[in-house]
Tab-separated table of C-alpha atoms in Angstrom:
chain	number	residue	atom	x	y	z
A	1	UNK	CA	103.668	133.767	54.613
A	2	UNK	CA	101.542	133.597	57.733
A	3	UNK	CA	101.160	136.768	59.640
A	4	UNK	CA	102.643	136.671	63.089
A	5	UNK	CA	100.112	137.259	65.768
A	6	UNK	CA	101.115	139.326	68.743
A	7	UNK	CA	99.982	137.956	72.005
A	8	UNK	CA	98.300	140.400	74.305
A	9	UNK	CA	98.897	139.822	77.974
A	10	UNK	CA	95.622	139.358	79.768
A	11	UNK	CA	94.728	141.893	82.402
A	12	UNK	CA	95.823	140.789	85.846
A	13	UNK	CA	92.984	139.421	87.884
A	14	UNK	CA	91.867	141.531	90.811
A	15	UNK	CA	92.482	139.858	94.091
A	16	UNK	CA	89.288	139.222	96.021
A	17	UNK	CA	88.775	140.887	99.365
A	18	UNK	CA	89.772	138.889	102.404
A	19	UNK	CA	86.904	137.373	104.325
A	20	UNK	CA	86.338	138.176	107.994
A	21	UNK	CA	87.432	134.660	108.905
A	22	UNK	CA	90.751	135.051	107.046
A	23	UNK	CA	91.427	138.420	108.692
A	24	UNK	CA	90.631	136.948	112.102
A	25	UNK	CA	92.913	133.965	111.525
A	26	UNK	CA	95.793	136.141	110.299
A	27	UNK	CA	95.398	138.482	113.255
A	28	UNK	CA	95.305	135.575	115.689
A	29	UNK	CA	98.480	134.136	114.164
A	30	UNK	CA	100.199	137.526	114.393
A	31	UNK	CA	99.094	137.806	118.018
A	32	UNK	CA	100.419	134.348	118.836
A	33	UNK	CA	103.760	135.255	117.264
A	34	UNK	CA	103.988	138.313	119.503
A	35	UNK	CA	102.948	136.365	122.581
A	36	UNK	CA	105.667	133.768	122.029
A	37	UNK	CA	108.506	136.256	121.439
A	38	UNK	CA	111.252	136.417	124.040
A	39	UNK	CA	111.408	139.309	126.464
A	40	UNK	CA	114.493	140.924	124.953
A	41	UNK	CA	113.050	140.926	121.442
A	42	UNK	CA	109.759	142.399	122.604
A	43	UNK	CA	111.450	145.065	124.708
A	44	UNK	CA	113.806	146.180	121.926
A	45	UNK	CA	110.980	146.272	119.384
A	46	UNK	CA	108.789	148.265	121.769
A	47	UNK	CA	111.636	150.642	122.615
A	48	UNK	CA	112.222	151.214	118.905
A	49	UNK	CA	108.530	151.954	118.397
A	50	UNK	CA	108.573	154.461	121.261
A	51	UNK	CA	111.471	156.263	119.599
A	52	UNK	CA	110.162	156.118	116.030
A	53	UNK	CA	106.719	157.441	116.860
A	54	UNK	CA	108.384	160.532	118.298
A	55	UNK	CA	108.858	161.835	114.761
A	56	UNK	CA	105.137	162.591	114.762
A	57	UNK	CA	105.642	164.972	117.673
A	58	UNK	CA	108.766	166.469	116.101
A	59	UNK	CA	107.049	167.256	112.805
A	60	UNK	CA	103.902	168.514	114.546
A	61	UNK	CA	106.048	170.935	116.546
A	62	UNK	CA	107.851	172.131	113.412
A	63	UNK	CA	104.555	172.720	111.569
A	64	UNK	CA	103.151	174.626	114.535
A	65	UNK	CA	106.320	176.753	114.694
A	66	UNK	CA	106.077	177.542	110.988
A	67	UNK	CA	102.389	178.325	110.607
A	68	UNK	CA	100.942	179.541	113.922
A	69	UNK	CA	100.112	183.224	113.485
A	70	UNK	CA	100.813	183.004	109.757
A	71	UNK	CA	97.747	181.004	108.715
A	72	UNK	CA	94.293	180.869	110.336
A	73	UNK	CA	94.180	178.639	113.409
A	74	UNK	CA	91.865	176.080	111.770
A	75	UNK	CA	94.196	175.570	108.804
A	76	UNK	CA	97.224	175.399	111.090
A	77	UNK	CA	95.467	172.744	113.182
A	78	UNK	CA	94.810	170.572	110.114
A	79	UNK	CA	98.413	170.932	108.913
A	80	UNK	CA	99.763	169.986	112.336
A	81	UNK	CA	97.378	167.010	112.576
A	82	UNK	CA	98.485	165.807	109.130
A	83	UNK	CA	101.927	165.161	110.642
A	84	UNK	CA	100.433	162.889	113.310
A	85	UNK	CA	100.475	159.758	111.091
A	86	UNK	CA	104.198	159.922	110.231
A	87	UNK	CA	105.466	158.067	113.300
A	88	UNK	CA	102.676	155.495	113.022
A	89	UNK	CA	103.659	154.749	109.430
A	90	UNK	CA	107.262	154.183	110.566
A	91	UNK	CA	106.175	151.900	113.398
A	92	UNK	CA	103.428	149.854	111.739
A	93	UNK	CA	105.157	149.249	108.403
A	94	UNK	CA	108.427	148.639	110.258
A	95	UNK	CA	106.681	145.895	112.285
A	96	UNK	CA	107.676	147.385	115.631
A	97	UNK	CA	105.505	146.605	118.650
A	98	UNK	CA	103.087	149.402	119.562
A	99	UNK	CA	100.848	149.023	122.605
A	100	UNK	CA	97.682	150.425	121.022
A	101	UNK	CA	98.018	148.779	117.610
A	102	UNK	CA	99.259	145.194	117.572
A	103	UNK	CA	98.893	144.352	121.225
A	104	UNK	CA	95.220	145.284	121.641
A	105	UNK	CA	94.357	142.652	119.037
A	106	UNK	CA	96.634	140.158	120.778
A	107	UNK	CA	93.575	139.457	122.907
A	108	UNK	CA	92.097	137.498	119.974
A	109	UNK	CA	94.188	134.345	120.609
A	110	UNK	CA	93.074	134.545	124.252
A	111	UNK	CA	89.414	134.700	123.227
A	112	UNK	CA	90.064	131.735	120.921
A	113	UNK	CA	91.626	129.932	123.930
A	114	UNK	CA	94.897	129.468	122.091
A	115	UNK	CA	96.914	131.067	124.880
A	116	UNK	CA	96.560	132.363	128.434
A	117	UNK	CA	95.680	135.749	129.905
A	118	UNK	CA	98.987	135.612	131.786
A	119	UNK	CA	100.918	135.656	128.508
A	120	UNK	CA	98.757	138.511	127.233
A	121	UNK	CA	99.452	140.619	130.331
A	122	UNK	CA	103.163	139.855	129.981
A	123	UNK	CA	103.102	141.066	126.372
A	124	UNK	CA	101.196	144.225	127.228
A	125	UNK	CA	103.468	145.026	130.156
A	126	UNK	CA	106.723	144.619	128.226
A	127	UNK	CA	105.551	146.499	125.133
A	128	UNK	CA	103.916	149.305	127.096
A	129	UNK	CA	106.901	149.959	129.352
A	130	UNK	CA	109.377	149.798	126.458
A	131	UNK	CA	107.167	152.163	124.393
A	132	UNK	CA	107.087	154.605	127.305
A	133	UNK	CA	110.857	154.435	127.843
A	134	UNK	CA	111.568	154.965	124.141
A	135	UNK	CA	109.165	157.897	124.131
A	136	UNK	CA	110.774	159.453	127.197
A	137	UNK	CA	114.165	159.276	125.500
A	138	UNK	CA	112.805	160.975	122.382
A	139	UNK	CA	111.102	163.605	124.556
A	140	UNK	CA	114.464	164.277	126.192
A	141	UNK	CA	116.013	164.785	122.748
A	142	UNK	CA	113.237	167.200	121.750
A	143	UNK	CA	113.600	169.146	124.991
A	144	UNK	CA	117.341	169.409	124.478
A	145	UNK	CA	117.099	170.727	120.911
A	146	UNK	CA	114.003	172.923	121.329
A	147	UNK	CA	114.936	176.562	120.907
A	148	UNK	CA	118.329	175.845	119.372
A	149	UNK	CA	116.809	174.733	116.051
A	150	UNK	CA	115.062	177.503	114.127
A	151	UNK	CA	111.951	175.481	113.285
A	152	UNK	CA	111.706	173.679	116.639
A	153	UNK	CA	110.688	176.230	119.237
A	154	UNK	CA	109.980	175.697	122.930
A	155	UNK	CA	106.633	177.478	122.901
A	156	UNK	CA	105.294	175.164	120.156
A	157	UNK	CA	106.451	172.074	122.050
A	158	UNK	CA	104.787	173.228	125.265
A	159	UNK	CA	101.635	174.338	123.438
A	160	UNK	CA	101.145	170.780	122.178
A	161	UNK	CA	101.819	169.419	125.670
A	162	UNK	CA	99.351	171.720	127.436
A	163	UNK	CA	96.573	170.856	124.965
A	164	UNK	CA	96.541	167.372	126.526
A	165	UNK	CA	96.044	168.572	130.099
A	166	UNK	CA	92.761	170.463	129.988
A	167	UNK	CA	90.327	167.663	130.828
A	168	UNK	CA	89.275	165.749	133.921
A	169	UNK	CA	90.101	162.086	134.535
A	170	UNK	CA	86.829	160.620	133.200
A	171	UNK	CA	86.727	162.822	130.106
A	172	UNK	CA	90.334	161.964	129.310
A	173	UNK	CA	89.712	158.250	129.759
A	174	UNK	CA	86.577	158.178	127.598
A	175	UNK	CA	88.168	160.182	124.782
A	176	UNK	CA	91.184	157.857	124.988
A	177	UNK	CA	88.786	154.914	124.602
A	178	UNK	CA	87.714	156.386	121.259
A	179	UNK	CA	91.376	156.605	120.222
A	180	UNK	CA	91.923	152.993	121.299
A	181	UNK	CA	88.847	151.992	119.300
A	182	UNK	CA	90.274	153.656	116.190
A	183	UNK	CA	93.719	152.111	116.731
A	184	UNK	CA	92.270	148.634	117.133
A	185	UNK	CA	90.190	149.198	114.007
A	186	UNK	CA	93.367	150.282	112.237
A	187	UNK	CA	95.087	147.026	113.130
A	188	UNK	CA	92.105	145.071	111.778
A	189	UNK	CA	91.990	147.069	108.518
A	190	UNK	CA	95.750	146.871	107.969
A	191	UNK	CA	95.428	143.087	108.232
A	192	UNK	CA	92.603	143.251	105.649
A	193	UNK	CA	94.649	145.346	103.190
A	194	UNK	CA	96.703	143.535	100.554
A	195	UNK	CA	99.057	146.271	99.290
A	196	UNK	CA	101.476	148.503	101.194
A	197	UNK	CA	99.999	151.641	99.615
A	198	UNK	CA	96.577	150.657	100.966
A	199	UNK	CA	98.055	150.173	104.417
A	200	UNK	CA	99.737	153.598	104.297
A	201	UNK	CA	96.461	155.224	103.237
A	202	UNK	CA	94.576	153.535	106.075
A	203	UNK	CA	97.199	154.551	108.626
A	204	UNK	CA	97.098	158.135	107.389
A	205	UNK	CA	93.306	158.425	107.407
A	206	UNK	CA	92.743	156.914	110.849
A	207	UNK	CA	95.661	158.454	112.745
A	208	UNK	CA	95.184	161.892	111.188
A	209	UNK	CA	91.559	161.675	112.346
A	210	UNK	CA	92.850	161.026	115.878
A	211	UNK	CA	95.094	164.066	115.535
A	212	UNK	CA	92.409	166.368	114.115
A	213	UNK	CA	89.840	165.383	116.751
A	214	UNK	CA	92.475	165.673	119.481
A	215	UNK	CA	91.940	162.229	120.995
A	216	UNK	CA	94.721	161.270	123.432
A	217	UNK	CA	97.091	158.408	122.607
A	218	UNK	CA	99.179	157.073	125.492
A	219	UNK	CA	102.410	156.594	123.517
A	220	UNK	CA	102.331	159.794	121.450
A	221	UNK	CA	100.850	161.695	124.385
A	222	UNK	CA	103.634	160.408	126.625
A	223	UNK	CA	106.165	162.204	124.420
A	224	UNK	CA	104.042	165.343	124.098
A	225	UNK	CA	103.456	165.761	127.842
A	226	UNK	CA	106.855	164.586	129.092
A	227	UNK	CA	108.604	167.381	127.148
A	228	UNK	CA	106.841	169.851	129.433
A	229	UNK	CA	107.730	167.655	132.423
A	230	UNK	CA	111.431	167.663	131.536
A	231	UNK	CA	111.355	171.433	131.054
A	232	UNK	CA	109.794	171.899	134.502
A	233	UNK	CA	106.554	173.310	133.113
A	234	UNK	CA	104.352	170.645	134.732
A	235	UNK	CA	104.670	168.369	137.764
A	236	UNK	CA	105.001	164.582	137.896
A	237	UNK	CA	101.466	164.451	139.326
A	238	UNK	CA	100.122	166.264	136.240
A	239	UNK	CA	102.031	163.899	133.977
A	240	UNK	CA	100.636	160.823	135.754
A	241	UNK	CA	97.171	162.410	135.827
A	242	UNK	CA	97.321	162.336	132.031
A	243	UNK	CA	99.114	159.074	131.255
A	244	UNK	CA	97.089	156.837	133.616
A	245	UNK	CA	93.555	157.558	132.307
A	246	UNK	CA	94.784	157.629	128.700
A	247	UNK	CA	96.404	154.209	129.038
A	248	UNK	CA	93.268	152.737	130.606
A	249	UNK	CA	91.032	154.291	127.942
A	250	UNK	CA	93.218	153.218	125.014
A	251	UNK	CA	93.338	149.637	126.264
A	252	UNK	CA	89.595	149.414	126.950
A	253	UNK	CA	88.675	150.938	123.594
A	254	UNK	CA	90.873	148.602	121.590
A	255	UNK	CA	90.045	145.470	123.548
A	256	UNK	CA	86.278	145.854	123.759
A	257	UNK	CA	85.144	147.775	120.680
A	258	UNK	CA	87.473	145.977	118.289
A	259	UNK	CA	88.944	142.863	119.880
A	260	UNK	CA	85.816	141.437	121.507
A	261	UNK	CA	83.243	142.740	119.008
A	262	UNK	CA	85.200	141.781	115.877
A	263	UNK	CA	85.910	138.352	117.324
A	264	UNK	CA	82.285	137.803	118.323
A	265	UNK	CA	80.597	138.846	115.104
A	266	UNK	CA	83.203	137.073	112.955
A	267	UNK	CA	82.768	133.809	114.856
A	268	UNK	CA	78.979	134.218	114.691
A	269	UNK	CA	79.159	134.827	110.923
A	270	UNK	CA	81.308	131.715	110.604
A	271	UNK	CA	78.689	129.631	112.410
A	272	UNK	CA	75.989	131.066	110.131
A	273	UNK	CA	77.961	129.982	107.073
A	274	UNK	CA	78.423	126.502	108.509
A	275	UNK	CA	74.645	126.216	109.106
A	276	UNK	CA	73.899	127.346	105.532
A	277	UNK	CA	76.390	124.848	104.106
A	278	UNK	CA	74.879	122.073	106.224
A	279	UNK	CA	71.369	122.957	104.969
A	280	UNK	CA	72.595	122.933	101.360
A	281	UNK	CA	74.182	119.512	101.844
A	282	UNK	CA	71.012	118.171	103.492
A	283	UNK	CA	68.904	119.539	100.652
A	284	UNK	CA	71.210	118.026	98.054
A	285	UNK	CA	71.068	114.633	99.758
A	286	UNK	CA	67.255	114.830	99.882
A	287	UNK	CA	67.069	115.608	96.159
A	288	UNK	CA	69.143	112.573	95.301
A	289	UNK	CA	66.822	110.225	97.179
């Protein structure tokens, strides 16, 4: 009687990394999809993102309430910063529209001449304003509950807010450009990742770095600073003196350091590959003669 042989399933093949050209094409297609969405859909998605990202501020405030004065300041700072990515994970994996993530790379279809600058500005305007409005609503909720919840204290909320207001206009704008750079890089790397767990890890690493360094983000910072505005701790002028340079810096950082540079070197690499392929074909034809 012949022995039955058990078949062993072969190991699954590892998926190759995406090329720069594939990442660029996928990002361009995602940008075009955003640019063609109707106003209502964009506004609701942006409003949702502005609300969802507020959970970062909520959890940061809770951690600061729990550990300030209990643990050394450096350890407390790292714990608080580790809560910074939570809202970004909600927003990015939930495919909501965030001004500094998806929309900075929406410039790629414009650089490829697939759409107009007018449509890009429309997208940015709708998403930005809806993000801000959603954030202001969440800030109002935080201000209302602060002090009445044991682990959500007013002093912690205002401490986070005041940490954003110590710098001059130029310093704030340049540090915000670094945050925009990192957020644009995040969008590029998330497009490169194949698995959800990889995307979560990337979001956590990059946004927690923003939190640890203390770089300002216009959407998260809007919630942080507006809580102090609603409580009467700062003036409208102080609020605008923060949000304006941060918005400019975030946009410039994402557009130039990631959008333009990634587009340029990827297109240049593509042309190099085309030249190499042409030389190979020419050489092959010469050998056959």
